[in-house]
Coordinates of C-alpha atoms in Angstrom, one line a residue:
Chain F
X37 CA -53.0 169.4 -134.0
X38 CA -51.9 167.2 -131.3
X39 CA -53.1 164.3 -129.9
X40 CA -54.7 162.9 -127.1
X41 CA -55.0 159.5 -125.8
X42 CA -56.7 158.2 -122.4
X43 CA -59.4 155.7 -121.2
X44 CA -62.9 156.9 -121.0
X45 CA -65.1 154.1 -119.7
X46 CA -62.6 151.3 -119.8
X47 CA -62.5 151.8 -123.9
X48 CA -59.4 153.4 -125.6
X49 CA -60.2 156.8 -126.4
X50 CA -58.1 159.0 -129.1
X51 CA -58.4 162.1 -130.6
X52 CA -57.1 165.4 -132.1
X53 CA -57.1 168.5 -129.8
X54 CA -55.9 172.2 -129.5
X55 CA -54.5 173.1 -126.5
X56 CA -57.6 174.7 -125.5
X57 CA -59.9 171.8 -126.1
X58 CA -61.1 171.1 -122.4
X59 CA -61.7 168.1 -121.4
X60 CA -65.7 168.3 -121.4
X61 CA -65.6 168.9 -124.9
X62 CA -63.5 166.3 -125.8
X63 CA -65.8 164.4 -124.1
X64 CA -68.9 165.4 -126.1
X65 CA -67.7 166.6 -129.4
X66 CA -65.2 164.2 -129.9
X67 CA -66.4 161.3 -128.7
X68 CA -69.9 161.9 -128.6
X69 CA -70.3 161.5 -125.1
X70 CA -73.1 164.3 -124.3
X71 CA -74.3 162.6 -120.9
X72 CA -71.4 165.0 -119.4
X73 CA -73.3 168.5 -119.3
X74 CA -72.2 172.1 -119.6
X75 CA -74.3 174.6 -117.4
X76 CA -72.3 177.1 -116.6
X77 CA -68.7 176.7 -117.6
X78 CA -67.3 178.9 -114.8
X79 CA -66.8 176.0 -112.7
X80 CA -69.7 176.8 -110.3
X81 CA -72.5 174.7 -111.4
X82 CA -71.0 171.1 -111.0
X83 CA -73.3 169.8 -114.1
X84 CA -69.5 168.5 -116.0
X85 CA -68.5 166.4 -113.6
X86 CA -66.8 163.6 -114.6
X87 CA -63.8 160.8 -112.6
X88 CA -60.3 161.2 -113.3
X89 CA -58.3 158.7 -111.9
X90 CA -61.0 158.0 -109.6
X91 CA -61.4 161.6 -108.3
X92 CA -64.3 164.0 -109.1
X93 CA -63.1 166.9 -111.5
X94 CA -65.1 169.3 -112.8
X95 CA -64.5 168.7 -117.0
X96 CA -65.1 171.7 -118.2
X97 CA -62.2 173.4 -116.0
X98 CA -59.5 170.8 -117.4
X99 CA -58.0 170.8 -120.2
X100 CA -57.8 167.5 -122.2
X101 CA -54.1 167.2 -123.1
X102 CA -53.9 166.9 -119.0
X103 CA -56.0 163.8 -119.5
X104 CA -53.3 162.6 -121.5
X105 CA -53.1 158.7 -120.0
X106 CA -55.8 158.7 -117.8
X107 CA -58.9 156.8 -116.8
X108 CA -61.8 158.4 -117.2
X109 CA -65.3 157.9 -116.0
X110 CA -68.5 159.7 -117.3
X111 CA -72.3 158.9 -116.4
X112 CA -72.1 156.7 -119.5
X113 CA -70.0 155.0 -117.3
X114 CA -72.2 153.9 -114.9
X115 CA -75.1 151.9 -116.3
X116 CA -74.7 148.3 -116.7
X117 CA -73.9 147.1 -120.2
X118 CA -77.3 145.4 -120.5
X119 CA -79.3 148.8 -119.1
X120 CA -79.0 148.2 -115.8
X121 CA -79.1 151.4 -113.7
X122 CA -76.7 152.0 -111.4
X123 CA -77.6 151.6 -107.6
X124 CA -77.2 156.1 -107.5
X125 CA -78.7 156.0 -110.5
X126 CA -81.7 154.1 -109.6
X127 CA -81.7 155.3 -106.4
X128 CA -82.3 158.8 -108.5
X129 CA -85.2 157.2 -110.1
X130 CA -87.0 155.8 -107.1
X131 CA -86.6 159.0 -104.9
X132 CA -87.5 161.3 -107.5
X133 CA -84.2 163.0 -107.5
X134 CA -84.5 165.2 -110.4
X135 CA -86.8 166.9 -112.4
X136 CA -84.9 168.9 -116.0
X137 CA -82.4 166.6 -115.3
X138 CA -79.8 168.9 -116.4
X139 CA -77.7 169.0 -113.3
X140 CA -78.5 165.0 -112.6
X141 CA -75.2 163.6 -114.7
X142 CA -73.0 165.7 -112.1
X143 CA -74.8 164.4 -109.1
X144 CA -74.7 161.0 -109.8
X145 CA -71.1 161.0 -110.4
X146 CA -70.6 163.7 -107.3
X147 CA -72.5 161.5 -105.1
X148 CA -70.4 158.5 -106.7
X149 CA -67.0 159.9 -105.9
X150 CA -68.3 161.0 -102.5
X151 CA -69.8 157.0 -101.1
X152 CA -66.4 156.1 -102.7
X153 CA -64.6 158.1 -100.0
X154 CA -67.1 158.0 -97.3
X155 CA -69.6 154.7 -97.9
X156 CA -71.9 155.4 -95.1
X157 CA -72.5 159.8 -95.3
X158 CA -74.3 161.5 -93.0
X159 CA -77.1 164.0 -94.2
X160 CA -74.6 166.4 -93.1
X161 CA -71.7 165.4 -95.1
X162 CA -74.0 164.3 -98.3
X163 CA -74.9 168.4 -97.9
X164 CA -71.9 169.6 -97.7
X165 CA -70.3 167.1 -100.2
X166 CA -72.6 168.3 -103.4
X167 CA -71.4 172.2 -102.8
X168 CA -70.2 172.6 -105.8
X169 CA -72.9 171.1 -107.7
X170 CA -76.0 173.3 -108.1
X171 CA -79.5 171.9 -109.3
X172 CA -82.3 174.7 -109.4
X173 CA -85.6 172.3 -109.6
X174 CA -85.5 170.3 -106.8
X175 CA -84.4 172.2 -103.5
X176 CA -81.7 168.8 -103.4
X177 CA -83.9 167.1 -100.5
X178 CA -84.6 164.5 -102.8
X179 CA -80.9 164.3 -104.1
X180 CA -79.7 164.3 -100.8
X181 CA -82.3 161.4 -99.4
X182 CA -81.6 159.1 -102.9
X183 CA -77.6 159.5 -102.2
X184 CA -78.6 158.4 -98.9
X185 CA -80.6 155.1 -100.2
X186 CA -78.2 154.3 -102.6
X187 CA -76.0 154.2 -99.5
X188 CA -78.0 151.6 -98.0
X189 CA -79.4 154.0 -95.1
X190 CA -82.6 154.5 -93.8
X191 CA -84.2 157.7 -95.9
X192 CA -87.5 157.6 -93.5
X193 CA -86.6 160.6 -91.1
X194 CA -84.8 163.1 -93.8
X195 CA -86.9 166.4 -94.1
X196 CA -89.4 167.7 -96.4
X197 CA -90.8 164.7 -97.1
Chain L
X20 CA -60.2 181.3 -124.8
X21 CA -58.1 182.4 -127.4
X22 CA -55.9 179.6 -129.0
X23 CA -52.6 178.6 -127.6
X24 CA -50.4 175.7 -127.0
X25 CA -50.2 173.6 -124.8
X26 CA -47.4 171.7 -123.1
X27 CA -47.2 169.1 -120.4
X28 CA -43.4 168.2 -118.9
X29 CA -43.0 165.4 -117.1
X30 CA -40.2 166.5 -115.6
X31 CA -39.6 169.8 -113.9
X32 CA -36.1 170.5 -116.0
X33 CA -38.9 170.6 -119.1
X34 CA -41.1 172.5 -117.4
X35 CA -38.4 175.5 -116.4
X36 CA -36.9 175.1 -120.3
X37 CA -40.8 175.2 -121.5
X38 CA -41.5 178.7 -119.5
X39 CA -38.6 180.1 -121.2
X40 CA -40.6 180.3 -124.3
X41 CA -42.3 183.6 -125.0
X42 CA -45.3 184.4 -123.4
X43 CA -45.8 180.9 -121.5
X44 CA -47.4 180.7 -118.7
X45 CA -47.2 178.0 -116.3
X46 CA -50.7 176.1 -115.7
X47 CA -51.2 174.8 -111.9
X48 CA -54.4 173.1 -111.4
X49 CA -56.0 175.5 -112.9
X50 CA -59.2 176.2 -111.2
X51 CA -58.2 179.9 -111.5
X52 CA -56.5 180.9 -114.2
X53 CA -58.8 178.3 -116.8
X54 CA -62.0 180.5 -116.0
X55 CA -59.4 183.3 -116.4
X56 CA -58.7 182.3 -120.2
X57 CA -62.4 182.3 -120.9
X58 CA -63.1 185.4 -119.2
X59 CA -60.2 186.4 -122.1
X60 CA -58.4 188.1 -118.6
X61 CA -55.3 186.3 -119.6
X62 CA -53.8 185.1 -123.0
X63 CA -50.9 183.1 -123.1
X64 CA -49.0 182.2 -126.0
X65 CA -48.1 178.9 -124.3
X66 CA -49.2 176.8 -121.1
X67 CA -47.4 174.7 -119.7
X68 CA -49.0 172.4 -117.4
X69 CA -47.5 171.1 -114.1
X70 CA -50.0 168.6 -113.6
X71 CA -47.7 165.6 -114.6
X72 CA -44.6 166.4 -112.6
X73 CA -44.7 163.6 -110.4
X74 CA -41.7 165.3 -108.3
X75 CA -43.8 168.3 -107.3
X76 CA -46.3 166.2 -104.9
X77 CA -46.5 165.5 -102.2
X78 CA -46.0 165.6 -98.3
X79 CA -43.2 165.1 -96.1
X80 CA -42.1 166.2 -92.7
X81 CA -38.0 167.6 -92.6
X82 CA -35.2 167.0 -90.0
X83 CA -35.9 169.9 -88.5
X84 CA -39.7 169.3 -88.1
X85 CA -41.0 171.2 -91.0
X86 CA -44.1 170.0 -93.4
X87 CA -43.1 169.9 -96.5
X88 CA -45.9 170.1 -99.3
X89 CA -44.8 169.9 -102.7
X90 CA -46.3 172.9 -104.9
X91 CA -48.3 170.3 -107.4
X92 CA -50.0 168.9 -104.1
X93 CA -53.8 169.3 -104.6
X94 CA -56.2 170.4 -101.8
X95 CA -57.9 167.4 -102.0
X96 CA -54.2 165.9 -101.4
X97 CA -53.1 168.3 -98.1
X98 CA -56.6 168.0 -96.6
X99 CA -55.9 164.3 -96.1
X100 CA -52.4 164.3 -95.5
X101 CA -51.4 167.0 -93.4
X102 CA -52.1 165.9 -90.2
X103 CA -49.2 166.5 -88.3
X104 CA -50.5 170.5 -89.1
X105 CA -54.2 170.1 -88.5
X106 CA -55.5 173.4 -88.9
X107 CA -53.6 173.9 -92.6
X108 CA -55.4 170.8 -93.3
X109 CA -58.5 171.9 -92.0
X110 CA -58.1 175.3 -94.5
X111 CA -57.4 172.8 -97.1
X112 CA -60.6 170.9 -96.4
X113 CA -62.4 173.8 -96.8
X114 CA -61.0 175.6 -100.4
X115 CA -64.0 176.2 -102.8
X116 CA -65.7 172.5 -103.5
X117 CA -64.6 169.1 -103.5
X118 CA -63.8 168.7 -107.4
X119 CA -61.6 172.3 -107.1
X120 CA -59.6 170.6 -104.5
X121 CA -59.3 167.5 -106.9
X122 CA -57.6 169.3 -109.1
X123 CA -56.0 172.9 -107.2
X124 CA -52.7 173.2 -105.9
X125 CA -50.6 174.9 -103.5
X126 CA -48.0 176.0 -105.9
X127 CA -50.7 177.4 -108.0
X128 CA -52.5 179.4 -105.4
X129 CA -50.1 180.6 -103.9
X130 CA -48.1 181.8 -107.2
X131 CA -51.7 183.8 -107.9
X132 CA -52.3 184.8 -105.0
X133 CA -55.8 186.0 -105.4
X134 CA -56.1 188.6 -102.0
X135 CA -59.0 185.9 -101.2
X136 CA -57.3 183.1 -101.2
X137 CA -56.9 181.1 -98.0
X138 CA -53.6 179.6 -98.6
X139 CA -51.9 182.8 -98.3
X140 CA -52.7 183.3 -95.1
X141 CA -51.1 180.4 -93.9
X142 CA -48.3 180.7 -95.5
X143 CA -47.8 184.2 -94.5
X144 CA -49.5 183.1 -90.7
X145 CA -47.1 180.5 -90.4
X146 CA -44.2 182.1 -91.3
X147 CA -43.2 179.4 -94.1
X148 CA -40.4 179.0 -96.8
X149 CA -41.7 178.9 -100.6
X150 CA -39.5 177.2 -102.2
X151 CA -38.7 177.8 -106.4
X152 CA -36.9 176.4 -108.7
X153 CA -34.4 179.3 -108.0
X154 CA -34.7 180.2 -104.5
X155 CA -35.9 179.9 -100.9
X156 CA -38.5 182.9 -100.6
X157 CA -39.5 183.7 -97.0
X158 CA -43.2 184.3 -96.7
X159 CA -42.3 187.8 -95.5
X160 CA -41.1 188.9 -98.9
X161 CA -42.9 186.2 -101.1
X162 CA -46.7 188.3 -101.4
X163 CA -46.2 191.6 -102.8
X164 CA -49.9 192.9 -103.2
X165 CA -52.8 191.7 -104.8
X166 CA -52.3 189.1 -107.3
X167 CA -49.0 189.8 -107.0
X168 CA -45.5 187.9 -105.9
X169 CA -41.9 187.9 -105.5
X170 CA -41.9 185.4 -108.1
X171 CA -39.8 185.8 -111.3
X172 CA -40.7 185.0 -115.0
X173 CA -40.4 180.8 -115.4
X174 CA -39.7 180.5 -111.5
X175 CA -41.7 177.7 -110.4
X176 CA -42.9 177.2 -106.7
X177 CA -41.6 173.7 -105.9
X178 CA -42.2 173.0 -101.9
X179 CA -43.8 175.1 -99.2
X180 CA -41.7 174.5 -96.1
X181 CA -44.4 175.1 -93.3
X182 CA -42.7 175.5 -89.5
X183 CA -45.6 173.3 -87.2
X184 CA -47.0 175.6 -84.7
X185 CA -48.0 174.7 -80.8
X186 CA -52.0 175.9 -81.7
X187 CA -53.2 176.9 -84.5
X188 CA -57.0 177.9 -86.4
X189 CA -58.0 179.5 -89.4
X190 CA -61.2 181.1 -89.6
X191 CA -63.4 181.9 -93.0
X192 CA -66.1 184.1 -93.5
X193 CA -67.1 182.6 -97.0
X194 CA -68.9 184.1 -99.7
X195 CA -71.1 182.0 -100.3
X196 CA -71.2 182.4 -103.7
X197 CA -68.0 182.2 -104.8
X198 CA -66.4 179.9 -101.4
X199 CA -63.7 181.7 -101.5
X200 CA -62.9 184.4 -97.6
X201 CA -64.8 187.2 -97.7
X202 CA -62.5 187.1 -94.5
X203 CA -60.2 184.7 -93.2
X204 CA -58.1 185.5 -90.6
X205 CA -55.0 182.8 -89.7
X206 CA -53.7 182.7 -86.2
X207 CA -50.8 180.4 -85.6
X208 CA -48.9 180.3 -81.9
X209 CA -45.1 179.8 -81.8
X210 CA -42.3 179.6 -79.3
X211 CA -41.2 182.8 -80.7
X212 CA -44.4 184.9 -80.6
X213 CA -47.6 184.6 -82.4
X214 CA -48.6 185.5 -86.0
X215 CA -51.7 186.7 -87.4
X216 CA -52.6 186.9 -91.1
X217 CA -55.6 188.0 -92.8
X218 CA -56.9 187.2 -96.2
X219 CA -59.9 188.7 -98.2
X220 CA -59.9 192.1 -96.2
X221 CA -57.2 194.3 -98.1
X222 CA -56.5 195.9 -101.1
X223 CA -53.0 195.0 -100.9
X224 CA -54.0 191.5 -100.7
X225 CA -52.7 188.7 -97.3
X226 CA -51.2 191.0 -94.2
X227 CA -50.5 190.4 -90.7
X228 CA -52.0 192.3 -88.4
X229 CA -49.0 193.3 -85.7
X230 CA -50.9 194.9 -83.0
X231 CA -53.2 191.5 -82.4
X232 CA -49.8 189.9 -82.6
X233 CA -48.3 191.4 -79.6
X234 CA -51.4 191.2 -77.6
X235 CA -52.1 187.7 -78.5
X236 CA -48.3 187.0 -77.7
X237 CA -48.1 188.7 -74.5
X238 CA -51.5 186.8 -73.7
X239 CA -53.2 184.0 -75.8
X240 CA -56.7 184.3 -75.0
X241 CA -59.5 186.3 -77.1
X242 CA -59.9 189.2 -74.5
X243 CA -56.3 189.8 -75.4
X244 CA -57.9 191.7 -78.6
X245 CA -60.1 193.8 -76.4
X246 CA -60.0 197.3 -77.7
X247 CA -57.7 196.8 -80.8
X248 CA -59.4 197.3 -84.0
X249 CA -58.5 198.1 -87.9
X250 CA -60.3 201.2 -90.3
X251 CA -61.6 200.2 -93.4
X252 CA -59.5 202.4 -95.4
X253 CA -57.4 200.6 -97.9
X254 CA -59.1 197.4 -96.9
X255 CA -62.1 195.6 -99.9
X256 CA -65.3 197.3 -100.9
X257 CA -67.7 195.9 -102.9
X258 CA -71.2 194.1 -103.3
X259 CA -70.5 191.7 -100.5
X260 CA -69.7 193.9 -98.2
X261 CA -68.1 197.4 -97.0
X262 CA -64.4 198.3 -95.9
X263 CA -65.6 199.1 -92.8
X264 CA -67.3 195.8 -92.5
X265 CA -64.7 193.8 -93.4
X266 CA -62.4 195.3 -90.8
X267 CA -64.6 194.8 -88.4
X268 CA -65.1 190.9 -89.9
X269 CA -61.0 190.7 -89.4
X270 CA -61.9 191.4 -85.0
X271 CA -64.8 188.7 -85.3
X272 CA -62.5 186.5 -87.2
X273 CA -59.2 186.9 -84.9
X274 CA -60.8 186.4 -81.9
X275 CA -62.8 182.9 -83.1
X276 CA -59.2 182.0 -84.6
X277 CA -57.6 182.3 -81.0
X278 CA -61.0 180.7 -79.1
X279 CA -60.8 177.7 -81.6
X280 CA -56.8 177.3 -81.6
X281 CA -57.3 177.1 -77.5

């Protein structure tokens, strides 16, 4: 079997692969990383996304050996070494932006790749930003309103409070 | 997925000796044909992936005025630097979900050409060059039906050559399921006449639609449509909608195209 080699949260990650080990799986099963969900593995659901390079891909609809080299980031990746949520992550936690939680891995690092782009988002473009990530607890209000927190914008006039 | 191999060139000499293995297949950015290979609709012997063929992006504007997109040139990628063409960048912008366009290409959707794709109908509405490894392919005689193209066995899409128009709009009716046109109807305005292409409506996949050409060239205004109209035979049916509805979606879509191009 070949090989893969690549960066997944700063460490030096290795592994054996087929060619059809995707990239989520490689993430999970190989090195254990199962903060990286798989909800629907069609590429809808958004639940595997994960930074490549910097960008938001969705791992399950990549195949690992195309990772060959590169950095990646996962929602393992986020936390501070010492625990320390990350300001999305936190902001999560203090607007109640989840409830399974299935979905919330792909948000955070969603939301991340998006105040990368854009620091300051509308409501608008935090919306239309997370279409291809689907949560079916919390109607994304409170997603949308803890993206816009973590932002550093006021959250007091966003809808269905 | 059943197994296969994999390669990854980095070179696209490598690439074209790779696809003349048997049974390869040459992998894009895969946001099609990967949820093809679990849905076991394809099986390849061998993939060989484009993705690190640093020749095949990006953008670049020719002598003769021209964008130039390279056919490993991701949504993502176009949407941001196509500006000299806004309205192919605005299509871009607007392809399935912002990780798809992360990792989808030109070369890749165009080389499927799903008959709801929106890149076709640019290509086809603007009257652009595909490029190959082999060839130059006029868009005229590149899309052949539905997921089907003038391409050969191991040719490989290289650059999209896209002539810039004076206006220009494309307009999608999504799906909102799935993102992708339930219709989308491109209108682009040149000195020599105007072209109109529609994706998502027919059977036979991307086609212009050469009566709303000649109105809209004799007179570029959306009453120039007045009275023309297409039958739903040969065009989509399914859950989301009716032949006959789509064709009369393709109307509703030309005329917004031609409102919003000015």
């Amino acid at each position: 079997m070949p090989e893969v080699s690549m960066t997944v949260n700063g460490k030096p990650a290795k592994g054996q692969i087929e060619g059809r080990t995707l990239l989520v799986d490689f993430l999970r099963d190989t090195l254990g990383l199962t903060g990286t969900h798989v909800g629907c593995d069609t590429s809808q659901c958004g639940a595997c996304v994960v930074h490549v390079d910097g960008r938001a891909v969705k791992a399950c609809t990549m195949f690992a050996a195309e990772a060959e080299g590169a950095e990646v980031r996962t929602i393992e990746g986020m936390a501070e070494p010492d625990g320390t949520l990350h300001p999305i992550q936190q902001a999560f936690q203090d607007h109640h932006g989840l409830q399974c939680g299935f979905c919330t891995p792909g948000m955070v690092m969603s939301a991340a790749a998006l105040l990368a782009e854009n620091p300051t988002p509308s409501e608008a473009e935090i919306r239309d930003y997370l279409e291809g990530n689907i949560c079916r607890c919390t109607g994304y209000h409170n997603i949308v309103k803890a993206i816009l927190a973590a932002s550093g914008q006021d959250v007091s006039r966003i809808a269905a409070e | 997925m059943y197994a296969f191999e994999i390669d990854r060139p980095m070179t696209l000499a490598d690439a074209v000796k790779a696809l003349g293995a048997e049974e390869a297949q040459a992998l894009g950015g895969g946001q099609t044909l990967i949820p093809a290979l679990k849905a076991r609709l394809a099986a390849p012997a061998r993939l060989v992936s484009l993705s690190g063929i640093a020749g095949l992006k990006g953008i670049c504007t020719a002598d003769d005025g021209a964008l130039c997109i390279g056919g490993g040139t991701t949504h993502a990628e176009v949407a941001a630097g196509a500006g000299a063409y806004p309205a192919l960048a605005a299509l871009a912008a607007n392809i399935g979900d912002p990780a798809v366009r992360n990792r989808g290409t030109i070369g890749g959707s165009l080389a499927n050409n799903d008959p709801s794709a929106c890149y076709p109908a640019a290509v086809l509405g603007s009257g652009a060059t595909v490029v190959t490894t082999n060839r130059k392919i006029a868009a005229d005689d590149f899309f052949e039906g539905m997921f089907t193209t003038a391409l050969e066995d191991g040719e490989i899409i290289t650059e999209v050559r896209f002539p810039v128009p004076a206006a220009a709009s494309y307009q999608k009716f999504e799906q909102p399921a799935s993102r992708f046109a339930l219709v989308g109807v491109f209108v682009a305005k040149y000195a020599e006449g105007v072209r109109v292409a529609v994706t998502g409506a027919s059977e036979e996949g991307v086609f212009r639609w050469s009566e709303a050409e000649a109105a809209l060239t004799a007179r570029f205004t959306p009453d120039a449509l007045e009275g023309l109209s297409l039958s739903g035979e040969g065009m989509i049916s399914d859950l989301h909608g009716s032949g006959a509805y789509r064709a009369h979606l393709v109307g509703v879509m030309t005329r917004r195209a031609v409102a919003a191009a000015g």
